[in-house]
Short mmCIF file of C-alpha atoms in Angstrom, two decimals:
data_model
loop_
_atom_site.label_atom_id
_atom_site.label_comp_id
_atom_site.label_asym_id
_atom_site.label_seq_id
_atom_site.Cartn_x
_atom_site.Cartn_y
_atom_site.Cartn_z
CA MET A 26 -29.58 -12.21 -34.81
CA GLU A 27 -31.11 -11.42 -31.43
CA ASN A 28 -29.20 -14.35 -29.89
CA ASP A 29 -25.89 -12.90 -31.16
CA GLU A 30 -26.80 -9.56 -29.62
CA ASN A 31 -27.59 -11.20 -26.26
CA ASN A 32 -24.30 -13.12 -26.35
CA SER A 33 -22.46 -9.90 -27.16
CA GLN A 34 -24.16 -8.09 -24.28
CA ASN A 35 -23.41 -10.95 -21.89
CA GLU A 36 -19.77 -10.95 -22.97
CA LEU A 37 -19.60 -7.19 -22.48
CA MET A 38 -21.13 -7.45 -19.02
CA MET A 39 -18.64 -10.17 -18.05
CA LYS A 40 -15.72 -8.03 -19.28
CA LEU A 41 -17.01 -4.98 -17.42
CA SER A 42 -17.47 -7.03 -14.25
CA PHE A 43 -13.94 -8.39 -14.59
CA PHE A 44 -12.53 -4.87 -15.01
CA GLU A 45 -14.53 -3.66 -12.01
CA HIS A 46 -13.14 -6.51 -9.88
CA GLN A 47 -9.56 -5.78 -10.94
CA ILE A 48 -9.95 -2.06 -10.25
CA SER A 49 -11.43 -2.77 -6.82
CA GLN A 50 -8.55 -5.09 -5.89
CA ILE A 51 -5.92 -2.58 -6.98
CA GLN A 52 -7.66 0.22 -5.09
CA GLN A 53 -7.65 -1.91 -1.92
CA GLN A 54 -3.93 -2.61 -2.37
CA LEU A 55 -3.27 1.09 -2.93
CA GLU A 56 -5.10 1.94 0.30
CA MET A 57 -2.95 -0.54 2.22
CA ILE A 58 0.21 0.87 0.67
CA GLU A 59 -0.83 4.44 1.51
CA LYS A 60 -1.40 3.40 5.13
CA GLY A 61 2.00 1.72 5.16
CA ILE A 62 3.71 4.83 3.80
CA ILE A 63 1.99 7.01 6.39
CA GLU A 64 3.02 4.62 9.18
CA MET A 65 6.63 4.52 7.98
CA ASN A 66 6.81 8.31 7.79
CA SER A 67 5.27 8.63 11.25
CA LEU A 68 7.67 6.05 12.64
CA GLY A 69 10.63 7.88 11.13
CA LEU A 70 9.53 11.11 12.74
CA GLY A 71 8.89 9.36 16.06
CA LEU A 72 12.44 8.03 16.15
CA GLU A 73 13.71 11.60 16.39
CA GLU A 74 12.29 11.76 19.93
CA PHE A 75 14.64 9.00 21.02
CA LYS A 76 17.84 10.73 19.92
CA GLY A 77 19.73 11.64 23.07
CA ALA A 78 16.88 10.36 25.25
CA GLU A 79 18.95 7.77 27.11
CA GLY A 80 18.03 7.84 30.78
CA ARG A 81 14.79 9.75 30.19
CA GLU A 82 11.25 8.54 30.68
CA VAL A 83 9.22 7.99 27.50
CA LEU A 84 5.88 6.49 26.53
CA ALA A 85 6.17 3.18 24.72
CA GLN A 86 3.19 1.77 22.85
CA ILE A 87 2.40 -1.82 23.81
CA ALA A 88 -0.85 -2.08 21.81
CA LYS A 89 -3.13 0.21 19.87
CA ASN A 90 -3.94 3.14 22.17
CA ILE A 91 -2.16 1.52 25.14
CA PHE A 92 1.13 2.99 26.37
CA VAL A 93 3.49 2.43 29.25
CA LYS A 94 5.98 4.83 30.80
CA THR A 95 9.46 3.45 30.52
CA LYS A 96 13.00 4.66 31.04
CA LEU A 97 15.43 4.32 28.16
CA ILE A 98 18.63 2.59 29.15
CA SER A 99 20.09 2.63 25.63
CA ASP A 100 19.64 4.40 22.33
CA GLU A 101 20.05 1.14 20.44
CA LEU A 102 16.92 -0.26 18.86
CA ILE A 103 16.02 -3.90 18.41
CA VAL A 104 14.66 -4.28 14.88
CA ASP A 105 12.69 -7.21 13.51
CA ILE A 106 14.21 -8.05 10.12
CA GLY A 107 11.75 -10.83 9.39
CA GLY A 108 11.51 -14.51 10.09
CA GLY A 109 11.68 -13.92 13.84
CA ASN A 110 15.17 -12.47 13.51
CA PHE A 111 16.09 -9.35 15.47
CA ILE A 112 19.18 -7.18 15.26
CA LYS A 113 20.46 -4.12 17.12
CA LYS A 114 20.47 -0.92 15.10
CA SER A 115 21.20 2.70 15.82
CA ILE A 116 18.43 5.23 15.42
CA GLU A 117 20.03 6.57 12.25
CA ASP A 118 20.42 3.08 10.73
CA THR A 119 16.81 2.35 11.60
CA ARG A 120 15.70 5.58 9.93
CA LYS A 121 17.62 4.55 6.80
CA LEU A 122 15.90 1.15 6.86
CA ILE A 123 12.52 2.84 7.20
CA GLY A 124 13.42 5.13 4.29
CA GLU A 125 14.29 2.12 2.12
CA GLN A 126 11.02 0.41 3.01
CA THR A 127 9.11 3.61 2.24
CA LYS A 128 10.80 3.83 -1.18
CA LYS A 129 9.79 0.22 -1.91
CA LEU A 130 6.19 1.03 -1.00
CA GLU A 131 6.28 4.13 -3.18
CA ARG A 132 7.62 2.09 -6.14
CA LEU A 133 4.87 -0.46 -5.60
CA ARG A 134 2.30 2.35 -5.47
CA GLY A 135 3.61 3.59 -8.83
CA GLU A 136 3.39 0.10 -10.34
CA LEU A 137 -0.18 -0.32 -9.11
CA ASN A 138 -1.16 3.10 -10.46
CA SER A 139 0.30 2.11 -13.84
CA ALA A 140 -1.66 -1.15 -13.76
CA LEU A 141 -4.80 0.81 -12.91
CA GLU A 142 -4.21 3.11 -15.87
CA LYS A 143 -3.80 0.11 -18.20
CA ILE A 144 -7.04 -1.41 -16.95
CA ASN A 145 -8.83 1.92 -17.41
CA ASP A 146 -7.46 2.12 -20.97
CA GLU A 147 -8.69 -1.43 -21.69
CA LEU A 148 -12.06 -0.61 -20.14
CA THR A 149 -12.42 2.51 -22.30
CA LYS A 150 -11.41 0.56 -25.41
CA THR A 151 -13.94 -2.19 -24.61
CA ILE A 152 -16.75 0.32 -24.11
CA MET A 153 -15.88 2.14 -27.33
CA GLU A 154 -15.82 -1.14 -29.27
CA ALA A 155 -19.18 -2.11 -27.83
CA GLN A 156 -20.65 1.27 -28.79
CA SER A 157 -19.29 1.05 -32.34
CA LYS A 158 -20.81 -2.46 -32.74
CA LYS A 159 -24.14 -1.14 -31.48
CA ASN A 160 -24.16 1.67 -34.06
#
């Protein structure tokens, strides 16, 4: 009888550890998505500064916390569309692209939050089952 109880406790501990690991992974992904959303929103706002700025001097970031003064010769942007491919886009088209990417991140955030809720429901159910077996 005691052996069955130990096996049951070990199984419960393994389940709880598994849930904890899943929750931790999802929380890390959510943090990355939140940072991505913030960056996209900031980038979208920053693009406003370039509207009508042709011929003016601006600061361009070349690395984290490192900027260079530069003069804009065009209001066209060169956008990396993945795979080492670049295309010219207007500021407005770039803002639309950023908006689409932000919406994708927001959808993913919603999916991860739903997955987190399901795991929490399973965790609660597992704990309740374990308590009812103990009583």
